[in-house]
Amino acid sequence: MRAKEALDCASYIIARTGQTESFESLKIYAVETLDYVYERSRNFDTLNKNLAAKVLNAAKTSDVCYCVDGSVCEDESCKIILKKHRDCEILDSVSKAAYAYSLAGMTNGGPAFISAYAVSELKSCRAACVYDIDSEYAASIVKERLSDIFGEETECSFVRGGTVKKIKIYEIDRMKNYDGTCAVTCEEGEFLKRGRYDYADLEQLIKLLRAPGGCPWDRVQTSDSIKKNMIEEAYELVDAIERDDHDGMEEETGDVLLQAAFHSVMEEEKGEYTGTDAITRVIKKLIFRHSHIFGADKASDDAEALGVWENNKRKEKGQSTFTSSVEAVPQNFPACMLAQKVAKRAAKSGMDFPSVKAAAERLAEEVEELLTVIDSGDKSAVADEGGDVLFSAVNTVRLAGADCEEALRLSVKKFTARFAECERLIVADGKDMTELGEEELDEYWKRAKNALKSN
């Protein structure tokens, strides 16, 4: 009755659409429908902004009664209006989502209700009801999002008006005659039979494996006992990347995430932190360090963006001196990577070679010093001077603009290929590699090098 009174007294009535059955109850009034806005909007986001803009503009000169189907809190255009005008009076109706959910006979508690217009924002959940599937396009994006969360082969309920049809998620955009009453409800299946899993499921599985009656091996692990696994899995992921093996990358990425989840579950057991804590921390860190995106800083190119990142990182870490930044480099990095990282951070203080040539000259000096101690037979001095040679080589390559770890890795790969070709040539000539002299080995090496170049 209050809604009828509002309509009777309104100087201006606007309906989101005139294409639904509920519009029949408004035909006794003078109503402007916004169906034409649908045709002029590029996507759902602009559609709802445009709908809200029409209503807000009209409200500048009139008392507007804006009519939408279902509950006001479910309508995306209403959400925009209510953010700008908290003084609006809401006369609510039956929730389309709750109606569809109950009609489908769903029993899974805590469902996520969301409009098709905002389905891209739907996160992983135990159950979902998506309404406003009023076009084939809306159906297609709903299908994609629900497939990603639940799996395309999962059964769901397609609701139209007062009817319910059981279909697979991949069939959502194969229905006919979409209208404002169309909705889809679905819920996750038994844990071991689901078509899709997310990070929360990964943590749940690890907890099951570590629970009483779980896997004996998983139960006895500690962060210390499996710490090397993370390094191995990270290297395997990088190897897949270098081989451009996308299937391998998918598998190895999962293995890296498994290690991260394993550590967070074990720390949660000790009351230290949870996986959610870790994810929250890294997101907050990314927001803080990207102050050129989310804050007042500016960056016109990747170099300036990196500078902003490094400056924010020092603030975050409380690194007030250059020494604190240098000392913060993890000491368990591979030696070549460690040397390059330390040198780069030290260079920010101004302590660096003025040019690549200067670094190369220092390298030559260090080589001379190494040769001198080699003649002395002092192994400790050889290790000391040898380290200086390697560090100087890293500085030279770094200043030349190459990644030292990658450069050395490629050089080893090149040597391995040439060695294999050299041995193949020697064996093909019926000779024993170990019996060849230096000059003959050198000749075969040159042949192998030229053969690989021609290939």
Coordinates of C-alpha atoms in Angstrom, one line a residue:
M1 CA 0.0 0.0 0.0
R2 CA 2.9 2.4 0.8
A3 CA 4.3 1.7 -2.7
K4 CA 1.0 2.4 -4.3
E5 CA 0.7 5.6 -2.4
A6 CA 4.2 6.6 -3.6
L7 CA 3.2 5.9 -7.2
D8 CA -0.1 7.8 -6.9
C9 CA 1.8 10.9 -5.5
A10 CA 4.9 10.8 -7.7
S11 CA 5.3 13.6 -10.2
Y12 CA 7.7 11.5 -12.3
I13 CA 7.7 7.7 -12.6
I14 CA 10.6 5.9 -14.3
A15 CA 10.8 2.1 -14.9
R16 CA 14.1 0.4 -15.6
T17 CA 12.4 -1.7 -18.2
G18 CA 8.9 -2.3 -19.7
Q19 CA 9.8 -5.8 -20.8
T20 CA 8.8 -7.8 -17.7
E21 CA 5.5 -9.0 -16.4
S22 CA 5.7 -6.7 -13.3
F23 CA 5.5 -3.7 -15.7
E24 CA 1.8 -4.5 -16.2
S25 CA 1.0 -3.1 -12.8
L26 CA 2.4 0.3 -13.8
K27 CA 0.4 0.7 -17.0
I28 CA -2.3 2.8 -15.2
Y29 CA 0.4 5.5 -14.7
A30 CA 2.4 7.7 -17.0
V31 CA 5.7 5.9 -17.0
E32 CA 9.0 6.5 -18.8
T33 CA 10.8 3.2 -19.5
L34 CA 14.6 3.1 -20.0
D35 CA 14.7 0.3 -22.4
Y36 CA 16.4 2.6 -25.0
V37 CA 19.4 3.0 -22.6
Y38 CA 20.2 -0.7 -23.0
E39 CA 20.7 -0.3 -26.7
R40 CA 23.0 2.7 -26.2
S41 CA 25.3 1.1 -23.6
R42 CA 28.5 -0.7 -24.5
N43 CA 28.5 -3.1 -21.5
F44 CA 26.8 -3.8 -18.2
D45 CA 29.0 -1.4 -16.3
T46 CA 28.2 1.6 -18.5
L47 CA 24.5 0.4 -18.7
N48 CA 24.0 0.7 -14.9
K49 CA 25.9 4.0 -14.8
N50 CA 23.7 5.4 -17.7
L51 CA 20.5 4.1 -16.0
A52 CA 21.5 5.8 -12.7
A53 CA 22.4 9.0 -14.5
K54 CA 19.0 9.2 -16.1
V55 CA 17.3 8.9 -12.8
L56 CA 19.6 11.3 -11.0
N57 CA 19.2 13.9 -13.7
A58 CA 15.4 13.7 -13.5
A59 CA 15.5 13.9 -9.7
K60 CA 17.1 17.4 -10.0
T61 CA 13.7 18.9 -10.9
S62 CA 11.1 16.3 -9.8
D63 CA 10.2 13.8 -7.1
V64 CA 11.1 10.6 -9.0
C65 CA 9.7 7.1 -8.3
Y66 CA 12.2 4.7 -9.9
C67 CA 10.7 1.2 -10.3
V68 CA 12.9 -2.0 -10.7
D69 CA 12.1 -5.7 -10.5
G70 CA 12.8 -7.5 -7.3
S71 CA 14.7 -6.2 -4.3
V72 CA 16.2 -2.7 -4.6
C73 CA 19.5 -4.0 -3.0
E74 CA 19.9 -6.4 -5.9
D75 CA 19.7 -3.8 -8.6
E76 CA 23.1 -2.4 -9.7
S77 CA 21.7 0.9 -10.9
C78 CA 20.0 1.4 -7.6
K79 CA 23.2 0.8 -5.8
I80 CA 24.8 3.7 -7.7
I81 CA 21.9 6.0 -6.9
L82 CA 21.9 5.1 -3.2
K83 CA 25.6 5.8 -2.9
K84 CA 25.0 9.4 -4.0
H85 CA 21.6 9.9 -2.3
R86 CA 21.4 8.3 1.1
D87 CA 18.0 10.1 1.6
C88 CA 16.2 8.0 -0.9
E89 CA 13.1 6.1 0.4
I90 CA 13.3 2.4 -0.4
L91 CA 10.0 0.5 -0.9
D92 CA 11.3 -3.0 -1.3
S93 CA 9.8 -6.1 -3.0
V94 CA 10.5 -9.8 -3.2
S95 CA 14.1 -10.7 -3.8
K96 CA 14.5 -12.3 -7.3
A97 CA 17.5 -14.2 -6.1
A98 CA 15.8 -15.6 -3.0
Y99 CA 12.7 -16.6 -5.0
A100 CA 14.8 -18.4 -7.6
Y101 CA 16.9 -20.1 -5.0
S102 CA 13.9 -21.5 -3.1
L103 CA 12.1 -22.4 -6.3
A104 CA 15.1 -24.5 -7.4
G105 CA 15.0 -26.3 -4.0
M106 CA 18.5 -25.4 -3.1
T107 CA 19.6 -26.4 0.4
N108 CA 23.3 -25.3 0.7
G109 CA 23.4 -22.5 3.2
G110 CA 25.1 -19.1 2.7
P111 CA 24.6 -18.7 -1.0
A112 CA 26.0 -15.8 -2.9
F113 CA 23.3 -13.7 -4.6
I114 CA 24.4 -11.5 -7.5
S115 CA 23.1 -9.9 -10.6
A116 CA 24.4 -11.0 -14.0
Y117 CA 25.4 -7.4 -14.5
A118 CA 28.0 -7.8 -11.7
V119 CA 28.8 -11.5 -12.1
S120 CA 32.5 -10.8 -12.8
E121 CA 32.8 -9.8 -9.2
L122 CA 31.5 -13.2 -7.9
K123 CA 34.1 -14.9 -5.8
S124 CA 34.5 -18.6 -5.0
C125 CA 31.5 -19.7 -2.9
R126 CA 29.7 -22.9 -1.8
A127 CA 26.5 -21.9 -3.7
A128 CA 25.4 -19.1 -5.9
C129 CA 22.3 -17.6 -7.5
V130 CA 22.7 -15.3 -10.4
Y131 CA 19.7 -13.3 -11.6
D132 CA 19.0 -10.7 -14.3
I133 CA 20.0 -13.1 -17.1
D134 CA 17.9 -11.2 -19.6
S135 CA 19.9 -11.8 -22.8
E136 CA 22.1 -14.3 -24.5
Y137 CA 25.1 -12.1 -23.8
A138 CA 24.4 -12.0 -20.1
A139 CA 24.0 -15.8 -20.2
S140 CA 27.4 -16.2 -21.8
I141 CA 29.3 -14.3 -19.2
V142 CA 27.4 -16.0 -16.4
K143 CA 28.3 -19.3 -17.9
E144 CA 32.0 -18.3 -18.1
R145 CA 32.1 -17.2 -14.5
L146 CA 30.2 -20.1 -13.0
S147 CA 32.3 -22.5 -15.1
D148 CA 35.4 -21.0 -13.6
I149 CA 34.1 -21.4 -10.0
F150 CA 32.1 -24.7 -10.2
G151 CA 33.2 -26.4 -13.4
E152 CA 31.3 -26.4 -16.7
E153 CA 30.0 -29.9 -16.2
T154 CA 28.4 -29.1 -12.8
E155 CA 24.6 -29.3 -12.8
C156 CA 22.6 -26.1 -12.1
S157 CA 19.0 -25.0 -12.1
F158 CA 17.8 -22.6 -14.8
V159 CA 14.8 -20.6 -13.6
R160 CA 12.5 -18.7 -15.9
G161 CA 9.3 -17.3 -14.4
G162 CA 7.9 -20.0 -12.2
T163 CA 9.6 -22.9 -14.0
V164 CA 12.9 -24.7 -13.2
K165 CA 15.0 -26.8 -15.6
K166 CA 18.1 -28.8 -14.6
I167 CA 21.0 -28.2 -17.0
K168 CA 24.8 -28.2 -17.1
I169 CA 26.5 -24.9 -16.5
Y170 CA 27.9 -25.0 -20.1
E171 CA 24.3 -25.0 -21.3
I172 CA 23.4 -21.7 -19.7
D173 CA 23.8 -19.7 -22.9
R174 CA 22.0 -22.3 -24.9
M175 CA 18.5 -21.6 -23.5
K176 CA 15.9 -19.6 -25.5
N177 CA 13.8 -16.5 -24.8
Y178 CA 15.8 -14.8 -22.0
D179 CA 14.0 -12.3 -19.9
G180 CA 14.2 -10.4 -16.6
T181 CA 12.9 -13.5 -14.7
C182 CA 15.7 -15.8 -15.8
A183 CA 18.2 -16.9 -13.1
V184 CA 20.6 -19.7 -12.4
T185 CA 21.3 -21.5 -9.1
C186 CA 24.2 -23.9 -8.5
E187 CA 26.1 -25.3 -5.6
E188 CA 29.4 -27.2 -5.2
G189 CA 29.4 -31.0 -5.1
E190 CA 31.1 -33.4 -2.7
F191 CA 34.7 -32.4 -2.1
L192 CA 36.4 -35.3 -3.9
K193 CA 34.0 -35.0 -6.9
R194 CA 34.1 -31.3 -7.8
G195 CA 35.0 -30.1 -11.2
R196 CA 36.9 -27.1 -9.9
Y197 CA 38.8 -26.2 -6.8
D198 CA 40.3 -22.9 -5.4
Y199 CA 43.0 -21.9 -3.0
A200 CA 40.7 -22.4 0.0
D201 CA 40.1 -26.0 -1.1
L202 CA 43.9 -26.5 -1.4
E203 CA 44.3 -25.5 2.2
Q204 CA 41.3 -27.6 3.3
L205 CA 42.9 -30.7 1.6
I206 CA 46.2 -30.1 3.4
K207 CA 44.3 -29.8 6.7
L208 CA 42.5 -33.1 6.0
L209 CA 45.9 -34.8 5.2
R210 CA 47.4 -33.5 8.4
A211 CA 44.4 -34.3 10.6
P212 CA 44.3 -37.5 12.8
G213 CA 43.8 -40.4 10.5
G214 CA 45.3 -38.5 7.6
C215 CA 48.5 -39.1 5.7
P216 CA 51.4 -40.2 8.0
W217 CA 54.0 -38.3 5.9
D218 CA 52.0 -35.1 5.7
R219 CA 51.3 -35.1 9.4
V220 CA 55.0 -35.1 10.4
Q221 CA 56.2 -32.4 8.1
T222 CA 57.4 -29.0 9.4
S223 CA 58.3 -25.8 7.6
D224 CA 62.0 -26.7 8.1
S225 CA 61.6 -30.2 6.7
I226 CA 60.0 -29.1 3.4
K227 CA 61.7 -25.7 2.9
K228 CA 63.9 -27.0 0.1
N229 CA 60.8 -28.2 -1.8
M230 CA 59.8 -24.6 -2.5
I231 CA 63.2 -23.9 -4.1
E232 CA 62.9 -27.1 -6.2
E233 CA 59.3 -26.3 -7.3
A234 CA 60.3 -22.7 -8.1
Y235 CA 63.1 -23.9 -10.3
E236 CA 60.9 -26.3 -12.1
L237 CA 58.4 -23.5 -12.8
V238 CA 61.2 -21.4 -14.2
D239 CA 62.4 -24.3 -16.3
A240 CA 58.9 -24.7 -17.8
I241 CA 58.8 -21.0 -18.6
E242 CA 62.1 -21.2 -20.4
R243 CA 60.9 -24.1 -22.4
D244 CA 57.7 -22.2 -23.2
D245 CA 55.8 -25.2 -21.9
H246 CA 52.4 -23.8 -20.9
D247 CA 51.0 -27.1 -19.7
G248 CA 54.1 -27.5 -17.6
M249 CA 53.8 -24.0 -16.3
E250 CA 50.2 -24.7 -15.2
E251 CA 51.4 -27.8 -13.3
E252 CA 54.4 -26.2 -11.7
T253 CA 52.5 -23.1 -10.7
G254 CA 50.1 -25.4 -8.8
D255 CA 53.1 -27.1 -7.1
V256 CA 54.5 -23.7 -6.0
L257 CA 51.0 -22.8 -4.6
L258 CA 50.9 -26.1 -2.8
Q259 CA 54.2 -25.4 -1.0
A260 CA 52.9 -21.9 0.0
A261 CA 49.6 -23.4 1.2
F262 CA 51.5 -26.1 3.1
H263 CA 53.5 -23.5 5.0
S264 CA 50.5 -21.3 5.8
V265 CA 48.5 -24.3 7.1
M266 CA 51.4 -25.4 9.4
E267 CA 51.8 -21.8 10.7
E268 CA 48.0 -21.6 11.3
E269 CA 48.3 -24.7 13.4
K270 CA 50.8 -22.9 15.6
G271 CA 48.7 -19.8 15.8
E272 CA 51.2 -17.6 13.8
Y273 CA 49.3 -16.6 10.7
T274 CA 46.8 -18.0 8.1
G275 CA 46.7 -18.1 4.4
T276 CA 44.3 -15.2 4.4
D277 CA 46.7 -13.2 6.5
A278 CA 49.5 -13.9 4.0
I279 CA 47.3 -12.9 1.0
T280 CA 46.0 -9.8 2.7
R281 CA 49.6 -8.8 3.5
V282 CA 50.8 -9.1 -0.1
I283 CA 47.8 -7.3 -1.5
K284 CA 48.3 -4.4 0.9
K285 CA 52.0 -4.4 0.0
L286 CA 51.2 -4.2 -3.7
I287 CA 48.8 -1.3 -3.1
F288 CA 51.4 0.6 -1.0
R289 CA 54.3 0.0 -3.4
H290 CA 52.2 1.0 -6.4
S291 CA 51.6 4.6 -5.1
H292 CA 52.0 5.8 -8.7
I293 CA 48.8 3.9 -9.5
F294 CA 46.9 4.1 -6.2
G295 CA 48.5 7.2 -4.6
A296 CA 49.9 10.6 -5.4
D297 CA 53.3 9.5 -7.0
K298 CA 53.8 9.7 -10.7
A299 CA 55.7 7.4 -13.1
S300 CA 55.8 7.9 -16.9
D301 CA 57.7 4.7 -17.8
D302 CA 58.9 1.4 -16.3
A303 CA 62.1 2.9 -14.9
E304 CA 60.3 5.5 -12.9
A305 CA 57.7 3.0 -11.8
L306 CA 60.6 0.7 -10.5
G307 CA 62.1 3.8 -8.7
V308 CA 58.8 4.4 -6.9
W309 CA 58.5 0.7 -6.0
E310 CA 62.0 0.6 -4.6
N311 CA 61.5 3.9 -2.6
N312 CA 58.3 2.6 -1.1
K313 CA 59.9 -0.8 -0.4
R314 CA 62.6 1.0 1.7
K315 CA 60.0 2.9 3.6
E316 CA 58.0 -0.3 4.2
K317 CA 61.1 -2.2 5.4
G318 CA 62.2 0.7 7.6
Q319 CA 65.5 0.8 5.7
S320 CA 66.8 4.2 6.6
T321 CA 70.4 3.5 5.4
F322 CA 71.9 2.0 2.2
T323 CA 73.6 -0.6 4.4
S324 CA 70.3 -1.8 5.8
S325 CA 69.1 -2.3 2.2
V326 CA 72.3 -4.2 1.2
E327 CA 72.2 -6.4 4.3
A328 CA 68.5 -7.3 3.6
V329 CA 69.4 -9.3 0.5
P330 CA 68.7 -13.0 1.4
Q331 CA 72.0 -14.7 1.9
N332 CA 70.7 -18.0 0.5
F333 CA 70.3 -16.7 -3.0
P334 CA 72.5 -18.4 -5.6
A335 CA 75.9 -16.8 -5.4
C336 CA 75.7 -15.0 -8.8
M337 CA 72.3 -13.7 -8.1
L338 CA 73.4 -12.6 -4.6
A339 CA 76.4 -10.7 -6.0
Q340 CA 74.3 -8.9 -8.6
K341 CA 71.6 -7.9 -6.1
V342 CA 74.1 -6.6 -3.5
A343 CA 76.0 -4.6 -6.1
K344 CA 72.8 -3.1 -7.5
R345 CA 71.6 -2.0 -4.1
A346 CA 75.0 -0.6 -3.2
A347 CA 75.0 1.3 -6.5
K348 CA 72.0 3.3 -5.3
S349 CA 74.3 5.0 -2.8
G350 CA 76.6 6.2 -5.6
M351 CA 79.2 3.5 -4.9
D352 CA 79.6 2.0 -8.4
F353 CA 81.9 2.0 -11.4
P354 CA 81.5 5.1 -13.6
S355 CA 81.3 2.9 -16.7
V356 CA 81.4 -0.7 -18.0
K357 CA 85.0 0.0 -19.2
A358 CA 86.1 0.9 -15.7
A359 CA 84.5 -2.3 -14.3
A360 CA 86.2 -4.4 -17.0
E361 CA 89.6 -2.8 -16.1
R362 CA 89.0 -3.7 -12.5
L363 CA 88.2 -7.3 -13.6
A364 CA 91.5 -7.5 -15.5
E365 CA 93.3 -6.3 -12.3
E366 CA 91.6 -9.0 -10.3
V367 CA 92.6 -11.6 -12.8
E368 CA 96.2 -10.6 -12.5
E369 CA 96.0 -10.8 -8.7
L370 CA 94.5 -14.3 -9.0
L371 CA 97.3 -15.5 -11.3
T372 CA 99.8 -14.2 -8.8
V373 CA 98.4 -16.1 -5.9
I374 CA 97.9 -19.3 -8.0
D375 CA 101.7 -19.3 -8.5
S376 CA 102.2 -19.1 -4.7
G377 CA 100.1 -22.2 -4.1
D378 CA 98.1 -20.5 -1.3
K379 CA 94.6 -22.1 -1.6
S380 CA 93.0 -19.7 0.8
A381 CA 94.3 -16.7 -1.2
V382 CA 93.2 -18.4 -4.4
A383 CA 89.6 -18.6 -3.0
D384 CA 89.8 -15.0 -1.9
E385 CA 91.1 -13.6 -5.2
G386 CA 88.9 -16.0 -7.2
G387 CA 85.9 -14.6 -5.4
D388 CA 87.0 -11.1 -6.3
V389 CA 87.3 -12.1 -10.0
L390 CA 83.8 -13.5 -10.0
F391 CA 82.4 -10.4 -8.2
S392 CA 84.1 -8.1 -10.7
A393 CA 82.8 -10.2 -13.6
V394 CA 79.3 -9.8 -12.2
N395 CA 79.7 -6.0 -11.9
T396 CA 81.0 -5.8 -15.5
V397 CA 78.1 -7.8 -17.0
R398 CA 75.6 -6.0 -14.8
L399 CA 76.7 -2.6 -15.9
A400 CA 76.6 -3.8 -19.5
G401 CA 72.9 -4.3 -19.0
A402 CA 72.6 -8.1 -18.8
D403 CA 71.2 -10.3 -16.0
C404 CA 74.3 -12.1 -14.7
E405 CA 72.4 -15.2 -13.4
E406 CA 70.7 -15.6 -16.8
A407 CA 73.9 -14.9 -18.7
L408 CA 75.9 -17.6 -16.8
R409 CA 73.1 -20.1 -17.2
L410 CA 73.0 -19.5 -21.0
S411 CA 76.8 -19.8 -21.2
V412 CA 76.6 -23.2 -19.3
K413 CA 73.9 -24.3 -21.7
K414 CA 76.0 -23.3 -24.7
F415 CA 79.0 -25.1 -23.3
T416 CA 77.0 -28.3 -22.7
A417 CA 75.7 -28.2 -26.3
R418 CA 79.2 -27.7 -27.8
F419 CA 80.7 -30.4 -25.5
A420 CA 78.1 -32.9 -26.7
E421 CA 78.7 -32.0 -30.4
C422 CA 82.5 -32.2 -29.8
E423 CA 82.3 -35.7 -28.3
R424 CA 79.9 -36.8 -31.1
L425 CA 82.5 -35.7 -33.8
I426 CA 85.3 -37.4 -32.0
V427 CA 83.4 -40.7 -31.6
A428 CA 82.3 -40.4 -35.3
D429 CA 86.0 -40.4 -36.3
G430 CA 86.6 -43.5 -34.2
K431 CA 88.7 -41.8 -31.6
D432 CA 88.8 -41.8 -27.8
M433 CA 88.3 -38.3 -26.3
T434 CA 90.6 -39.0 -23.3
E435 CA 93.6 -39.9 -25.6
L436 CA 93.6 -36.7 -27.7
G437 CA 96.1 -33.9 -27.2
E438 CA 95.3 -30.3 -26.4
E439 CA 95.7 -29.1 -30.0
E440 CA 93.5 -31.9 -31.5
L441 CA 90.8 -31.3 -28.8
D442 CA 90.9 -27.6 -29.6
E443 CA 90.4 -28.4 -33.3
Y444 CA 87.4 -30.6 -32.6
W445 CA 86.0 -27.9 -30.3
K446 CA 86.2 -25.4 -33.1
R447 CA 84.5 -27.8 -35.5
A448 CA 81.7 -28.3 -32.9
K449 CA 81.3 -24.6 -32.4
N450 CA 81.0 -24.0 -36.2
A451 CA 78.6 -26.9 -36.6
L452 CA 76.2 -25.5 -34.0
K453 CA 76.5 -22.0 -35.5
S454 CA 75.5 -23.3 -39.0
N455 CA 72.5 -25.1 -37.4

